Amino acid sequence: MAYFGSNAAEVSCAWDGNSTIAGSHGVSSVSDLGTGQTRCNFSTSFGNTNYTAVVGGAASNTNGAFDSFIVCNQKANDSIIILIAFPSGLNNGGTGGANTNLACFSN
């Protein structure tokens, strides 16, 4: 189901640990920046960095435990960097990979 209107997400994207986009709206690309960091590039820039970003997903460590946390690390008008980390430090999702979902709303 899609929602259209003034409160709809201007950007939405789902991608895996290989930066392969499963589905998106308002996203031009997703790039791997190295261990634990991914940049999601927007098709159209926001007017400022005061937009709201909601991110979630799951990543398993090398033992298969889903004990990761996923946060917005750095916002720009035209992109956002997402950080995937485990209690023991940064990780690209171990052997289980990472499935990440993002939605951004203008304020």
mmCIF file with all atom_site columns, C-alpha atoms in Angstrom:
data_model
loop_
_atom_site.group_PDB
_atom_site.id
_atom_site.type_symbol
_atom_site.label_atom_id
_atom_site.label_alt_id
_atom_site.label_comp_id
_atom_site.label_asym_id
_atom_site.label_entity_id
_atom_site.label_seq_id
_atom_site.pdbx_PDB_ins_code
_atom_site.Cartn_x
_atom_site.Cartn_y
_atom_site.Cartn_z
_atom_site.occupancy
_atom_site.B_iso_or_equiv
_atom_site.pdbx_formal_charge
_atom_site.auth_seq_id
_atom_site.auth_comp_id
_atom_site.auth_asym_id
_atom_site.auth_atom_id
_atom_site.pdbx_PDB_model_num
ATOM 1   C CA . MET A 1 1   ? 0.000  0.000   0.000  1.00 0.00 ? 1   MET A CA 1
ATOM 2   C CA . ALA A 1 2   ? 1.351  3.408   -0.934 1.00 0.00 ? 2   ALA A CA 1
ATOM 3   C CA . TYR A 1 3   ? 0.497  6.635   0.808  1.00 0.00 ? 3   TYR A CA 1
ATOM 4   C CA . PHE A 1 4   ? 0.406  9.916   -1.070 1.00 0.00 ? 4   PHE A CA 1
ATOM 5   C CA . GLY A 1 5   ? -0.017 13.385  0.365  1.00 0.00 ? 5   GLY A CA 1
ATOM 6   C CA . SER A 1 6   ? 1.666  15.957  2.531  1.00 0.00 ? 6   SER A CA 1
ATOM 7   C CA . ASN A 1 7   ? 2.670  13.439  5.226  1.00 0.00 ? 7   ASN A CA 1
ATOM 8   C CA . ALA A 1 8   ? 4.060  10.747  2.919  1.00 0.00 ? 8   ALA A CA 1
ATOM 9   C CA . ALA A 1 9   ? 7.722  9.718   3.064  1.00 0.00 ? 9   ALA A CA 1
ATOM 10  C CA . GLU A 1 10  ? 9.711  11.601  0.434  1.00 0.00 ? 10  GLU A CA 1
ATOM 11  C CA . VAL A 1 11  ? 12.411 8.926   0.522  1.00 0.00 ? 11  VAL A CA 1
ATOM 12  C CA . SER A 1 12  ? 12.106 5.214   1.247  1.00 0.00 ? 12  SER A CA 1
ATOM 13  C CA . CYS A 1 13  ? 14.522 2.408   0.563  1.00 0.00 ? 13  CYS A CA 1
ATOM 14  C CA . ALA A 1 14  ? 15.260 -1.192  1.500  1.00 0.00 ? 14  ALA A CA 1
ATOM 15  C CA . TRP A 1 15  ? 18.685 -2.740  0.783  1.00 0.00 ? 15  TRP A CA 1
ATOM 16  C CA . ASP A 1 16  ? 20.820 -5.695  1.807  1.00 0.00 ? 16  ASP A CA 1
ATOM 17  C CA . GLY A 1 17  ? 24.388 -6.100  3.084  1.00 0.00 ? 17  GLY A CA 1
ATOM 18  C CA . ASN A 1 18  ? 25.711 -5.905  -0.494 1.00 0.00 ? 18  ASN A CA 1
ATOM 19  C CA . SER A 1 19  ? 24.065 -2.477  -1.053 1.00 0.00 ? 19  SER A CA 1
ATOM 20  C CA . THR A 1 20  ? 21.581 -4.091  -3.451 1.00 0.00 ? 20  THR A CA 1
ATOM 21  C CA . ILE A 1 21  ? 18.333 -2.121  -3.449 1.00 0.00 ? 21  ILE A CA 1
ATOM 22  C CA . ALA A 1 22  ? 15.235 -4.277  -2.982 1.00 0.00 ? 22  ALA A CA 1
ATOM 23  C CA . GLY A 1 23  ? 12.841 -1.364  -3.447 1.00 0.00 ? 23  GLY A CA 1
ATOM 24  C CA . SER A 1 24  ? 12.996 2.406   -3.233 1.00 0.00 ? 24  SER A CA 1
ATOM 25  C CA . HIS A 1 25  ? 11.340 5.762   -3.818 1.00 0.00 ? 25  HIS A CA 1
ATOM 26  C CA . GLY A 1 26  ? 13.366 8.959   -4.142 1.00 0.00 ? 26  GLY A CA 1
ATOM 27  C CA . VAL A 1 27  ? 16.720 7.147   -4.001 1.00 0.00 ? 27  VAL A CA 1
ATOM 28  C CA . SER A 1 28  ? 19.363 7.275   -6.748 1.00 0.00 ? 28  SER A CA 1
ATOM 29  C CA . SER A 1 29  ? 21.836 4.778   -5.246 1.00 0.00 ? 29  SER A CA 1
ATOM 30  C CA . VAL A 1 30  ? 23.153 3.042   -2.135 1.00 0.00 ? 30  VAL A CA 1
ATOM 31  C CA . SER A 1 31  ? 26.926 2.815   -1.606 1.00 0.00 ? 31  SER A CA 1
ATOM 32  C CA . ASP A 1 32  ? 29.087 0.796   0.757  1.00 0.00 ? 32  ASP A CA 1
ATOM 33  C CA . LEU A 1 33  ? 31.501 3.132   2.580  1.00 0.00 ? 33  LEU A CA 1
ATOM 34  C CA . GLY A 1 34  ? 33.422 0.397   4.339  1.00 0.00 ? 34  GLY A CA 1
ATOM 35  C CA . THR A 1 35  ? 32.950 -1.495  7.561  1.00 0.00 ? 35  THR A CA 1
ATOM 36  C CA . GLY A 1 36  ? 29.532 -0.810  8.996  1.00 0.00 ? 36  GLY A CA 1
ATOM 37  C CA . GLN A 1 37  ? 28.690 2.303   6.956  1.00 0.00 ? 37  GLN A CA 1
ATOM 38  C CA . THR A 1 38  ? 26.349 2.753   4.004  1.00 0.00 ? 38  THR A CA 1
ATOM 39  C CA . ARG A 1 39  ? 25.366 5.948   2.170  1.00 0.00 ? 39  ARG A CA 1
ATOM 40  C CA . CYS A 1 40  ? 21.881 6.296   0.725  1.00 0.00 ? 40  CYS A CA 1
ATOM 41  C CA . ASN A 1 41  ? 21.858 8.979   -2.001 1.00 0.00 ? 41  ASN A CA 1
ATOM 42  C CA . PHE A 1 42  ? 18.608 10.848  -2.666 1.00 0.00 ? 42  PHE A CA 1
ATOM 43  C CA . SER A 1 43  ? 17.237 11.545  -6.159 1.00 0.00 ? 43  SER A CA 1
ATOM 44  C CA . THR A 1 44  ? 16.148 15.029  -5.047 1.00 0.00 ? 44  THR A CA 1
ATOM 45  C CA . SER A 1 45  ? 17.819 16.980  -2.248 1.00 0.00 ? 45  SER A CA 1
ATOM 46  C CA . PHE A 1 46  ? 15.911 18.102  0.813  1.00 0.00 ? 46  PHE A CA 1
ATOM 47  C CA . GLY A 1 47  ? 15.870 21.871  1.442  1.00 0.00 ? 47  GLY A CA 1
ATOM 48  C CA . ASN A 1 48  ? 17.885 21.382  4.650  1.00 0.00 ? 48  ASN A CA 1
ATOM 49  C CA . THR A 1 49  ? 19.026 18.660  7.042  1.00 0.00 ? 49  THR A CA 1
ATOM 50  C CA . ASN A 1 50  ? 16.052 19.052  9.383  1.00 0.00 ? 50  ASN A CA 1
ATOM 51  C CA . TYR A 1 51  ? 14.219 16.098  7.806  1.00 0.00 ? 51  TYR A CA 1
ATOM 52  C CA . THR A 1 52  ? 13.202 13.135  9.952  1.00 0.00 ? 52  THR A CA 1
ATOM 53  C CA . ALA A 1 53  ? 14.871 9.810   9.198  1.00 0.00 ? 53  ALA A CA 1
ATOM 54  C CA . VAL A 1 54  ? 13.594 6.473   10.456 1.00 0.00 ? 54  VAL A CA 1
ATOM 55  C CA . VAL A 1 55  ? 15.846 3.455   9.999  1.00 0.00 ? 55  VAL A CA 1
ATOM 56  C CA . GLY A 1 56  ? 15.674 -0.162  11.068 1.00 0.00 ? 56  GLY A CA 1
ATOM 57  C CA . GLY A 1 57  ? 16.585 -3.644  10.021 1.00 0.00 ? 57  GLY A CA 1
ATOM 58  C CA . ALA A 1 58  ? 18.475 -6.701  11.142 1.00 0.00 ? 58  ALA A CA 1
ATOM 59  C CA . ALA A 1 59  ? 22.064 -7.850  10.905 1.00 0.00 ? 59  ALA A CA 1
ATOM 60  C CA . SER A 1 60  ? 23.510 -11.063 12.296 1.00 0.00 ? 60  SER A CA 1
ATOM 61  C CA . ASN A 1 61  ? 27.029 -11.436 13.601 1.00 0.00 ? 61  ASN A CA 1
ATOM 62  C CA . THR A 1 62  ? 29.359 -14.267 12.643 1.00 0.00 ? 62  THR A CA 1
ATOM 63  C CA . ASN A 1 63  ? 27.631 -16.528 15.202 1.00 0.00 ? 63  ASN A CA 1
ATOM 64  C CA . GLY A 1 64  ? 24.211 -15.849 13.697 1.00 0.00 ? 64  GLY A CA 1
ATOM 65  C CA . ALA A 1 65  ? 22.930 -13.773 16.632 1.00 0.00 ? 65  ALA A CA 1
ATOM 66  C CA . PHE A 1 66  ? 20.803 -10.753 15.756 1.00 0.00 ? 66  PHE A CA 1
ATOM 67  C CA . ASP A 1 67  ? 22.329 -8.330  18.248 1.00 0.00 ? 67  ASP A CA 1
ATOM 68  C CA . SER A 1 68  ? 23.059 -5.342  16.019 1.00 0.00 ? 68  SER A CA 1
ATOM 69  C CA . PHE A 1 69  ? 21.831 -1.783  16.124 1.00 0.00 ? 69  PHE A CA 1
ATOM 70  C CA . ILE A 1 70  ? 21.332 0.448   13.088 1.00 0.00 ? 70  ILE A CA 1
ATOM 71  C CA . VAL A 1 71  ? 21.433 4.252   13.390 1.00 0.00 ? 71  VAL A CA 1
ATOM 72  C CA . CYS A 1 72  ? 21.554 7.393   11.271 1.00 0.00 ? 72  CYS A CA 1
ATOM 73  C CA . ASN A 1 73  ? 25.159 8.526   11.494 1.00 0.00 ? 73  ASN A CA 1
ATOM 74  C CA . GLN A 1 74  ? 25.343 11.635  9.311  1.00 0.00 ? 74  GLN A CA 1
ATOM 75  C CA . LYS A 1 75  ? 22.671 13.603  7.432  1.00 0.00 ? 75  LYS A CA 1
ATOM 76  C CA . ALA A 1 76  ? 23.212 15.810  4.376  1.00 0.00 ? 76  ALA A CA 1
ATOM 77  C CA . ASN A 1 77  ? 20.663 17.475  2.063  1.00 0.00 ? 77  ASN A CA 1
ATOM 78  C CA . ASP A 1 78  ? 21.294 14.889  -0.655 1.00 0.00 ? 78  ASP A CA 1
ATOM 79  C CA . SER A 1 79  ? 22.217 11.744  1.303  1.00 0.00 ? 79  SER A CA 1
ATOM 80  C CA . ILE A 1 80  ? 22.334 10.006  4.660  1.00 0.00 ? 80  ILE A CA 1
ATOM 81  C CA . ILE A 1 81  ? 24.946 7.672   6.142  1.00 0.00 ? 81  ILE A CA 1
ATOM 82  C CA . ILE A 1 82  ? 23.644 4.678   8.066  1.00 0.00 ? 82  ILE A CA 1
ATOM 83  C CA . LEU A 1 83  ? 25.799 2.923   10.665 1.00 0.00 ? 83  LEU A CA 1
ATOM 84  C CA . ILE A 1 84  ? 25.421 -0.779  11.494 1.00 0.00 ? 84  ILE A CA 1
ATOM 85  C CA . ALA A 1 85  ? 27.162 -1.825  14.697 1.00 0.00 ? 85  ALA A CA 1
ATOM 86  C CA . PHE A 1 86  ? 27.351 -4.685  17.160 1.00 0.00 ? 86  PHE A CA 1
ATOM 87  C CA . PRO A 1 87  ? 28.144 -4.433  20.873 1.00 0.00 ? 87  PRO A CA 1
ATOM 88  C CA . SER A 1 88  ? 31.697 -5.486  19.973 1.00 0.00 ? 88  SER A CA 1
ATOM 89  C CA . GLY A 1 89  ? 32.103 -2.742  17.322 1.00 0.00 ? 89  GLY A CA 1
ATOM 90  C CA . LEU A 1 90  ? 31.422 -1.847  13.685 1.00 0.00 ? 90  LEU A CA 1
ATOM 91  C CA . ASN A 1 91  ? 30.521 -4.640  11.327 1.00 0.00 ? 91  ASN A CA 1
ATOM 92  C CA . ASN A 1 92  ? 29.149 -5.148  7.839  1.00 0.00 ? 92  ASN A CA 1
ATOM 93  C CA . GLY A 1 93  ? 26.678 -7.648  9.210  1.00 0.00 ? 93  GLY A CA 1
ATOM 94  C CA . GLY A 1 94  ? 28.920 -10.684 9.634  1.00 0.00 ? 94  GLY A CA 1
ATOM 95  C CA . THR A 1 95  ? 28.054 -13.766 7.661  1.00 0.00 ? 95  THR A CA 1
ATOM 96  C CA . GLY A 1 96  ? 24.322 -13.076 7.916  1.00 0.00 ? 96  GLY A CA 1
ATOM 97  C CA . GLY A 1 97  ? 24.436 -9.754  6.083  1.00 0.00 ? 97  GLY A CA 1
ATOM 98  C CA . ALA A 1 98  ? 22.323 -6.744  6.895  1.00 0.00 ? 98  ALA A CA 1
ATOM 99  C CA . ASN A 1 99  ? 18.835 -5.855  5.720  1.00 0.00 ? 99  ASN A CA 1
ATOM 100 C CA . THR A 1 100 ? 18.182 -2.155  6.193  1.00 0.00 ? 100 THR A CA 1
ATOM 101 C CA . ASN A 1 101 ? 15.050 -0.052  5.738  1.00 0.00 ? 101 ASN A CA 1
ATOM 102 C CA . LEU A 1 102 ? 14.945 3.744   5.634  1.00 0.00 ? 102 LEU A CA 1
ATOM 103 C CA . ALA A 1 103 ? 12.178 6.348   5.394  1.00 0.00 ? 103 ALA A CA 1
ATOM 104 C CA . CYS A 1 104 ? 12.700 10.131  5.391  1.00 0.00 ? 104 CYS A CA 1
ATOM 105 C CA . PHE A 1 105 ? 10.047 12.809  5.940  1.00 0.00 ? 105 PHE A CA 1
ATOM 106 C CA . SER A 1 106 ? 10.487 16.563  5.406  1.00 0.00 ? 106 SER A CA 1
ATOM 107 C CA . ASN A 1 107 ? 9.693  18.859  8.330  1.00 0.00 ? 107 ASN A CA 1
#
